[in-house]
PDB file of C-alpha atoms in Angstrom:
ATOM      1  CA  GLN A   4     112.718  76.783 100.957  1.00 75.00           C
ATOM      2  CA  SER A   5     113.797  77.112 104.601  1.00 88.00           C
ATOM      3  CA  ALA A   6     114.075  80.504 106.230  1.00 93.00           C
ATOM      4  CA  LEU A   7     117.524  81.983 106.676  1.00 96.00           C
ATOM      5  CA  THR A   8     118.767  81.816 110.264  1.00 98.00           C
ATOM      6  CA  GLN A   9     119.183  85.015 112.271  1.00 98.00           C
ATOM      7  CA  PRO A  10     119.730  85.465 116.018  1.00 98.00           C
ATOM      8  CA  PRO A  11     116.408  86.320 117.715  1.00 98.00           C
ATOM      9  CA  SER A  12     117.856  89.354 119.432  1.00 97.00           C
ATOM     10  CA  ALA A  13     120.814  91.703 119.567  1.00 98.00           C
ATOM     11  CA  SER A  14     121.510  94.691 121.758  1.00 97.00           C
ATOM     12  CA  GLY A  15     123.988  97.458 122.326  1.00 97.00           C
ATOM     13  CA  SER A  16     124.421 100.798 123.998  1.00 97.00           C
ATOM     14  CA  PRO A  17     124.231 104.055 122.076  1.00 97.00           C
ATOM     15  CA  GLY A  18     127.400 104.622 120.095  1.00 97.00           C
ATOM     16  CA  GLN A  19     128.368 100.967 120.064  1.00 97.00           C
ATOM     17  CA  SER A  20     128.379  98.659 117.054  1.00 97.00           C
ATOM     18  CA  ILE A  21     126.372  95.495 116.619  1.00 97.00           C
ATOM     19  CA  THR A  22     126.485  92.834 113.935  1.00 98.00           C
ATOM     20  CA  ILE A  23     123.585  90.612 112.939  1.00 98.00           C
ATOM     21  CA  SER A  24     124.277  87.364 111.099  1.00 98.00           C
ATOM     22  CA  CYS A  25     122.134  85.725 108.446  1.00 98.00           C
ATOM     23  CA  THR A  26     123.001  82.122 107.686  1.00 98.00           C
ATOM     24  CA  GLY A  27     121.731  80.330 104.625  1.00 96.00           C
ATOM     25  CA  THR A  28     122.998  77.636 102.341  1.00 94.00           C
ATOM     26  CA  SER A  29     125.065  77.204  99.213  1.00 92.00           C
ATOM     27  CA  SER A  30     121.804  77.482  97.252  1.00 90.00           C
ATOM     28  CA  ASP A  31     120.850  80.951  98.430  1.00 92.00           C
ATOM     29  CA  VAL A  32     123.213  83.230 100.393  1.00 95.00           C
ATOM     30  CA  GLY A  33     126.299  81.333  99.280  1.00 95.00           C
ATOM     31  CA  ALA A  34     125.298  81.162  95.633  1.00 92.00           C
ATOM     32  CA  HIS A  35     124.335  84.754  94.871  1.00 91.00           C
ATOM     33  CA  ASN A  36     125.395  88.259  95.810  1.00 94.00           C
ATOM     34  CA  TYR A  37     121.748  89.202  96.199  1.00 95.00           C
ATOM     35  CA  VAL A  38     121.267  89.569  99.941  1.00 96.00           C
ATOM     36  CA  SER A  39     119.042  92.370 101.190  1.00 97.00           C
ATOM     37  CA  TRP A  40     118.347  93.719 104.669  1.00 97.00           C
ATOM     38  CA  TYR A  41     115.142  95.352 105.916  1.00 98.00           C
ATOM     39  CA  GLN A  42     114.330  97.404 108.982  1.00 98.00           C
ATOM     40  CA  GLN A  43     110.828  97.227 110.419  1.00 98.00           C
ATOM     41  CA  TYR A  44     109.342  99.193 113.275  1.00 98.00           C
ATOM     42  CA  PRO A  45     106.341  97.673 115.105  1.00 96.00           C
ATOM     43  CA  GLY A  46     103.201  98.053 113.061  1.00 95.00           C
ATOM     44  CA  LYS A  47     105.060  99.658 110.182  1.00 97.00           C
ATOM     45  CA  VAL A  48     106.049  98.678 106.666  1.00 98.00           C
ATOM     46  CA  PRO A  49     109.544  97.194 106.190  1.00 97.00           C
ATOM     47  CA  LYS A  50     112.210  99.469 104.760  1.00 97.00           C
ATOM     48  CA  LEU A  51     115.097  98.363 102.555  1.00 96.00           C
ATOM     49  CA  ILE A  52     118.432  99.375 104.068  1.00 97.00           C
ATOM     50  CA  ILE A  53     120.896  97.147 102.190  1.00 96.00           C
ATOM     51  CA  HIS A  54     120.647  95.389  98.807  1.00 95.00           C
ATOM     52  CA  GLU A  55     123.047  93.242  96.809  1.00 95.00           C
ATOM     53  CA  VAL A  56     125.001  92.406  99.991  1.00 96.00           C
ATOM     54  CA  SER A  57     126.475  95.841 100.671  1.00 96.00           C
ATOM     55  CA  LYS A  58     124.744  98.558  98.653  1.00 95.00           C
ATOM     56  CA  ARG A  59     122.794 101.243 100.494  1.00 96.00           C
ATOM     57  CA  PRO A  60     119.734 102.837  98.899  1.00 93.00           C
ATOM     58  CA  SER A  61     119.658 106.595  98.777  1.00 92.00           C
ATOM     59  CA  GLY A  62     118.901 108.113 102.162  1.00 95.00           C
ATOM     60  CA  VAL A  63     120.090 105.189 104.296  1.00 96.00           C
ATOM     61  CA  PRO A  64     122.768 106.322 106.776  1.00 96.00           C
ATOM     62  CA  ASP A  65     126.268 104.943 106.220  1.00 96.00           C
ATOM     63  CA  ARG A  66     126.096 103.589 109.787  1.00 97.00           C
ATOM     64  CA  PHE A  67     124.484 100.573 108.151  1.00 98.00           C
ATOM     65  CA  SER A  68     126.788  98.248 106.247  1.00 98.00           C
ATOM     66  CA  GLY A  69     126.531  94.753 104.835  1.00 98.00           C
ATOM     67  CA  SER A  70     128.935  91.966 103.995  1.00 98.00           C
ATOM     68  CA  LYS A  71     128.994  88.293 103.142  1.00 98.00           C
ATOM     69  CA  SER A  72     131.303  85.346 103.680  1.00 97.00           C
ATOM     70  CA  GLY A  73     130.375  81.955 102.331  1.00 97.00           C
ATOM     71  CA  ASN A  74     126.823  81.087 103.333  1.00 97.00           C
ATOM     72  CA  THR A  75     126.575  83.841 105.964  1.00 98.00           C
ATOM     73  CA  ALA A  76     125.695  87.470 105.407  1.00 98.00           C
ATOM     74  CA  SER A  77     126.036  90.159 108.056  1.00 98.00           C
ATOM     75  CA  LEU A  78     124.552  93.549 108.838  1.00 98.00           C
ATOM     76  CA  THR A  79     126.599  95.919 110.979  1.00 98.00           C
ATOM     77  CA  VAL A  80     125.100  98.961 112.630  1.00 98.00           C
ATOM     78  CA  SER A  81     127.830 101.339 113.759  1.00 97.00           C
ATOM     79  CA  GLY A  82     127.323 104.200 116.171  1.00 96.00           C
ATOM     80  CA  LEU A  83     124.067 102.696 117.422  1.00 97.00           C
ATOM     81  CA  GLN A  84     121.252 105.202 117.946  1.00 97.00           C
ATOM     82  CA  ALA A  85     117.955 104.947 119.807  1.00 97.00           C
ATOM     83  CA  GLU A  86     116.084 105.097 116.488  1.00 97.00           C
ATOM     84  CA  ASP A  87     117.825 101.888 115.373  1.00 97.00           C
ATOM     85  CA  GLU A  88     115.701  99.866 117.795  1.00 98.00           C
ATOM     86  CA  ALA A  89     113.598  97.774 115.411  1.00 98.00           C
ATOM     87  CA  ASP A  90     113.295  94.358 113.820  1.00 98.00           C
ATOM     88  CA  TYR A  91     115.753  93.483 111.071  1.00 98.00           C
ATOM     89  CA  TYR A  92     115.253  90.869 108.376  1.00 98.00           C
ATOM     90  CA  CYS A  93     117.642  89.541 105.781  1.00 97.00           C
ATOM     91  CA  SER A  94     116.528  88.140 102.460  1.00 96.00           C
ATOM     92  CA  SER A  95     118.284  86.289  99.685  1.00 95.00           C
ATOM     93  CA  TYR A  96     117.685  85.362  96.097  1.00 93.00           C
ATOM     94  CA  ALA A  97     117.720  81.587  95.750  1.00 90.00           C
ATOM     95  CA  GLY A  98     117.681  80.999  92.017  1.00 84.00           C
ATOM     96  CA  SER A  99     114.904  79.482  89.961  1.00 75.00           C
ATOM     97  CA  ASN A 100     113.272  77.460  92.719  1.00 68.00           C
ATOM     98  CA  ASN A 101     109.604  77.194  93.652  1.00 70.00           C
ATOM     99  CA  CYS A 102     109.880  80.628  95.168  1.00 76.00           C
ATOM    100  CA  PRO A 103     113.249  82.169  94.400  1.00 88.00           C
ATOM    101  CA  TYR A 104     113.326  84.347  97.485  1.00 91.00           C
ATOM    102  CA  VAL A 105     113.680  83.602 101.161  1.00 93.00           C
ATOM    103  CA  PHE A 106     113.575  85.786 104.263  1.00 96.00           C
ATOM    104  CA  GLY A 107     115.494  85.429 107.467  1.00 97.00           C
ATOM    105  CA  THR A 108     113.842  84.667 110.787  1.00 98.00           C
ATOM    106  CA  GLY A 109     114.302  88.228 111.995  1.00 98.00           C
ATOM    107  CA  THR A 110     116.338  89.907 114.746  1.00 98.00           C
ATOM    108  CA  LYS A 111     114.995  92.281 117.356  1.00 98.00           C
ATOM    109  CA  VAL A 112     117.553  94.998 118.046  1.00 98.00           C
ATOM    110  CA  THR A 113     117.375  96.726 121.411  1.00 97.00           C
ATOM    111  CA  VAL A 114     119.262  99.898 122.215  1.00 97.00           C
ATOM    112  CA  LEU A 115     120.116  99.777 125.900  1.00 95.00           C
TER     113      LEU A 115
ATOM    114  CA  GLU B  98     105.862 109.414  93.248  1.00 93.00           C
ATOM    115  CA  VAL B  99     106.140 105.637  93.370  1.00 94.00           C
ATOM    116  CA  GLN B 100     103.226 104.178  95.315  1.00 97.00           C
ATOM    117  CA  LEU B 101     101.460 100.859  95.895  1.00 97.00           C
ATOM    118  CA  VAL B 102      97.936 100.656  97.330  1.00 97.00           C
ATOM    119  CA  GLU B 103      96.487  97.289  98.319  1.00 96.00           C
ATOM    120  CA  THR B 104      92.813  96.512  98.701  1.00 96.00           C
ATOM    121  CA  GLY B 105      90.729  93.396  99.179  1.00 97.00           C
ATOM    122  CA  GLY B 106      91.625  92.127 102.615  1.00 96.00           C
ATOM    123  CA  GLY B 107      89.077  91.145 105.218  1.00 97.00           C
ATOM    124  CA  LEU B 108      87.549  88.351 107.252  1.00 97.00           C
ATOM    125  CA  ILE B 109      86.949  85.114 105.373  1.00 97.00           C
ATOM    126  CA  GLN B 110      85.912  81.646 106.480  1.00 97.00           C
ATOM    127  CA  PRO B 111      88.263  78.658 106.120  1.00 98.00           C
ATOM    128  CA  GLY B 112      88.005  77.214 102.638  1.00 98.00           C
ATOM    129  CA  GLY B 113      86.919  80.518 101.179  1.00 98.00           C
ATOM    130  CA  SER B 114      88.453  82.693  98.473  1.00 98.00           C
ATOM    131  CA  LEU B 115      89.661  86.262  98.326  1.00 98.00           C
ATOM    132  CA  ARG B 116      91.332  88.458  95.735  1.00 98.00           C
ATOM    133  CA  LEU B 117      93.831  91.119  96.725  1.00 98.00           C
ATOM    134  CA  SER B 118      94.560  94.035  94.412  1.00 98.00           C
ATOM    135  CA  CYS B 119      97.571  96.328  94.340  1.00 98.00           C
ATOM    136  CA  ALA B 120      97.284  99.508  92.295  1.00 98.00           C
ATOM    137  CA  ALA B 121     100.633 100.954  91.305  1.00 97.00           C
ATOM    138  CA  SER B 122     101.484 104.528  90.398  1.00 97.00           C
ATOM    139  CA  GLY B 123     104.726 106.197  89.350  1.00 96.00           C
ATOM    140  CA  PHE B 124     106.072 103.160  87.510  1.00 96.00           C
ATOM    141  CA  ILE B 125     104.985 100.346  85.195  1.00 96.00           C
ATOM    142  CA  VAL B 126     104.122  97.086  86.966  1.00 96.00           C
ATOM    143  CA  SER B 127     104.917  94.952  83.943  1.00 95.00           C
ATOM    144  CA  SER B 128     108.429  96.396  83.622  1.00 94.00           C
ATOM    145  CA  THR B 129     109.733  95.047  86.913  1.00 94.00           C
ATOM    146  CA  TYR B 130     109.510  92.123  89.328  1.00 94.00           C
ATOM    147  CA  MET B 131     106.475  92.343  91.604  1.00 96.00           C
ATOM    148  CA  SER B 132     105.842  90.287  94.682  1.00 96.00           C
ATOM    149  CA  TRP B 133     103.481  89.530  97.525  1.00 97.00           C
ATOM    150  CA  VAL B 134     104.959  89.206 100.997  1.00 97.00           C
ATOM    151  CA  ARG B 135     102.983  88.348 104.106  1.00 98.00           C
ATOM    152  CA  GLN B 136     103.463  88.655 107.840  1.00 98.00           C
ATOM    153  CA  ALA B 137     101.401  86.675 110.294  1.00 98.00           C
ATOM    154  CA  PRO B 138     100.554  88.456 113.561  1.00 96.00           C
ATOM    155  CA  GLY B 139     103.692  88.700 115.700  1.00 96.00           C
ATOM    156  CA  LYS B 140     105.709  86.714 113.170  1.00 97.00           C
ATOM    157  CA  GLY B 141     108.356  87.355 110.538  1.00 97.00           C
ATOM    158  CA  LEU B 142     108.182  88.157 106.853  1.00 97.00           C
ATOM    159  CA  GLU B 143     107.414  85.430 104.318  1.00 96.00           C
ATOM    160  CA  TRP B 144     107.694  85.591 100.531  1.00 94.00           C
ATOM    161  CA  VAL B 145     104.408  84.407  99.016  1.00 95.00           C
ATOM    162  CA  SER B 146     104.750  84.860  95.282  1.00 95.00           C
ATOM    163  CA  VAL B 147     106.600  86.787  92.594  1.00 94.00           C
ATOM    164  CA  ILE B 148     105.889  87.651  88.960  1.00 95.00           C
ATOM    165  CA  TYR B 149     108.781  88.603  86.737  1.00 93.00           C
ATOM    166  CA  SER B 150     108.610  91.175  83.960  1.00 93.00           C
ATOM    167  CA  ASP B 151     108.491  88.324  81.408  1.00 93.00           C
ATOM    168  CA  GLY B 152     105.411  86.892  83.175  1.00 94.00           C
ATOM    169  CA  THR B 153     107.157  83.988  84.900  1.00 93.00           C
ATOM    170  CA  THR B 154     105.582  83.259  88.267  1.00 94.00           C
ATOM    171  CA  TYR B 155     106.779  81.492  91.391  1.00 93.00           C
ATOM    172  CA  TYR B 156     105.077  80.562  94.663  1.00 93.00           C
ATOM    173  CA  ALA B 157     106.068  79.546  98.155  1.00 93.00           C
ATOM    174  CA  ASP B 158     105.427  75.876  98.860  1.00 92.00           C
ATOM    175  CA  SER B 159     102.883  76.897 101.508  1.00 94.00           C
ATOM    176  CA  VAL B 160     100.571  78.500  98.917  1.00 96.00           C
ATOM    177  CA  LYS B 161     101.420  76.638  95.716  1.00 95.00           C
ATOM    178  CA  GLY B 162      98.278  75.345  94.030  1.00 96.00           C
ATOM    179  CA  ARG B 163      96.020  77.637  96.084  1.00 98.00           C
ATOM    180  CA  PHE B 164      97.243  81.165  95.260  1.00 98.00           C
ATOM    181  CA  THR B 165      97.665  82.791  91.847  1.00 98.00           C
ATOM    182  CA  ILE B 166      99.590  85.983  91.141  1.00 98.00           C
ATOM    183  CA  SER B 167      98.695  88.010  88.072  1.00 98.00           C
ATOM    184  CA  ARG B 168      98.741  91.548  86.715  1.00 98.00           C
ATOM    185  CA  ASP B 169      96.567  93.714  84.503  1.00 97.00           C
ATOM    186  CA  ASN B 170      98.866  95.887  82.429  1.00 96.00           C
ATOM    187  CA  SER B 171      96.024  98.162  81.304  1.00 97.00           C
ATOM    188  CA  LYS B 172      95.203  98.950  84.927  1.00 98.00           C
ATOM    189  CA  ASN B 173      98.815  98.828  86.154  1.00 98.00           C
ATOM    190  CA  THR B 174      97.589  96.576  88.919  1.00 98.00           C
ATOM    191  CA  LEU B 175      98.906  93.425  90.595  1.00 98.00           C
ATOM    192  CA  TYR B 176      96.604  90.745  91.973  1.00 98.00           C
ATOM    193  CA  LEU B 177      96.735  87.783  94.309  1.00 98.00           C
ATOM    194  CA  GLU B 178      93.912  85.292  93.986  1.00 98.00           C
ATOM    195  CA  MET B 179      93.703  83.191  97.141  1.00 98.00           C
ATOM    196  CA  ASN B 180      91.647  79.990  97.263  1.00 98.00           C
ATOM    197  CA  SER B 181      91.132  77.254  99.849  1.00 98.00           C
ATOM    198  CA  LEU B 182      92.148  79.657 102.566  1.00 98.00           C
ATOM    199  CA  ARG B 183      93.324  78.254 105.886  1.00 98.00           C
ATOM    200  CA  ALA B 184      93.741  79.731 109.336  1.00 98.00           C
ATOM    201  CA  ASP B 185      97.510  79.853 108.875  1.00 97.00           C
ATOM    202  CA  ASP B 186      97.049  82.181 105.891  1.00 98.00           C
ATOM    203  CA  THR B 187      95.993  84.886 108.353  1.00 98.00           C
ATOM    204  CA  ALA B 188      98.459  87.723 107.895  1.00 98.00           C
ATOM    205  CA  VAL B 189      99.079  91.219 106.658  1.00 98.00           C
ATOM    206  CA  TYR B 190      99.738  90.926 102.924  1.00 98.00           C
ATOM    207  CA  TYR B 191     102.125  93.413 101.375  1.00 98.00           C
ATOM    208  CA  CYS B 192     102.444  94.197  97.701  1.00 97.00           C
ATOM    209  CA  ALA B 193     106.102  94.838  96.902  1.00 97.00           C
ATOM    210  CA  ARG B 194     108.220  96.058  94.015  1.00 96.00           C
ATOM    211  CA  VAL B 195     111.512  94.225  93.628  1.00 93.00           C
ATOM    212  CA  GLY B 196     113.252  97.207  92.110  1.00 86.00           C
ATOM    213  CA  LEU B 197     116.835  97.092  93.372  1.00 80.00           C
ATOM    214  CA  GLY B 198     118.634  94.027  92.135  1.00 76.00           C
ATOM    215  CA  PRO B 199     116.739  90.759  91.874  1.00 77.00           C
ATOM    216  CA  ALA B 200     116.034  90.674  95.607  1.00 80.00           C
ATOM    217  CA  GLY B 201     115.741  94.259  96.769  1.00 88.00           C
ATOM    218  CA  VAL B 202     112.210  95.380  97.593  1.00 93.00           C
ATOM    219  CA  ASP B 203     112.410  99.155  97.295  1.00 92.00           C
ATOM    220  CA  CYS B 204     108.717  99.917  97.494  1.00 95.00           C
ATOM    221  CA  TRP B 205     106.061  98.397  99.749  1.00 97.00           C
ATOM    222  CA  GLY B 206     102.334  98.881  99.938  1.00 97.00           C
ATOM    223  CA  GLN B 207     100.726  99.724 103.253  1.00 97.00           C
ATOM    224  CA  GLY B 208      99.556  96.137 103.691  1.00 97.00           C
ATOM    225  CA  THR B 209      96.104  94.608 103.871  1.00 97.00           C
ATOM    226  CA  LEU B 210      94.987  92.263 106.644  1.00 98.00           C
ATOM    227  CA  VAL B 211      93.518  88.890 105.731  1.00 98.00           C
ATOM    228  CA  THR B 212      91.883  87.031 108.605  1.00 98.00           C
ATOM    229  CA  VAL B 213      90.801  83.433 108.034  1.00 98.00           C
ATOM    230  CA  SER B 214      88.437  82.383 110.769  1.00 97.00           C
ATOM    231  CA  SER B 215      85.009  80.877 111.291  1.00 95.00           C
TER     232      SER B 215
END
């Protein structure tokens, strides 16, 4: 199972919006509405911020939103804040394969 | 409170074996999907293995045939038995509950470092 493709980096000024893409295939992202997004600070445990493409767990600010079109999912962070500087990973369910889950390559978000 | 606590990491020589444990509290391990995820130093996240509530197991190609995921319902504990360890297995290993949809990890352990080196 190949990793989902994310841009290595993204940046924006406070208050701006950024969008991170997550490109898979018709076997994973394109086949299921089970894309998740995680935020990870250096040396810390990942945190789920989006599941099932666009659902936010309790406590996650509505500045974070998710969407999907075809084989590409996207995470948008609106009203960028300094605390949003972190690594972001997407993940998708891929059906009953050897390992039915795959992560993205990760995107480092920098707040300018 | 939902919590996962991993133990068992450490320094091991190439070719050696190690067993990681993940003690769960606040929920029943056997009632949900449980997974192991690893992260090599400075690298991204990688799914290692998952066990479904019905006991079905899956493994990443990179560990298939060498790693075994299991659980002890009486101890509410998840395990990862790792054999024939290689240098590229060096990583922080996280125990994870897939509790939101079939792909949403809503609870992570603190991670345990496995270093494979001679």
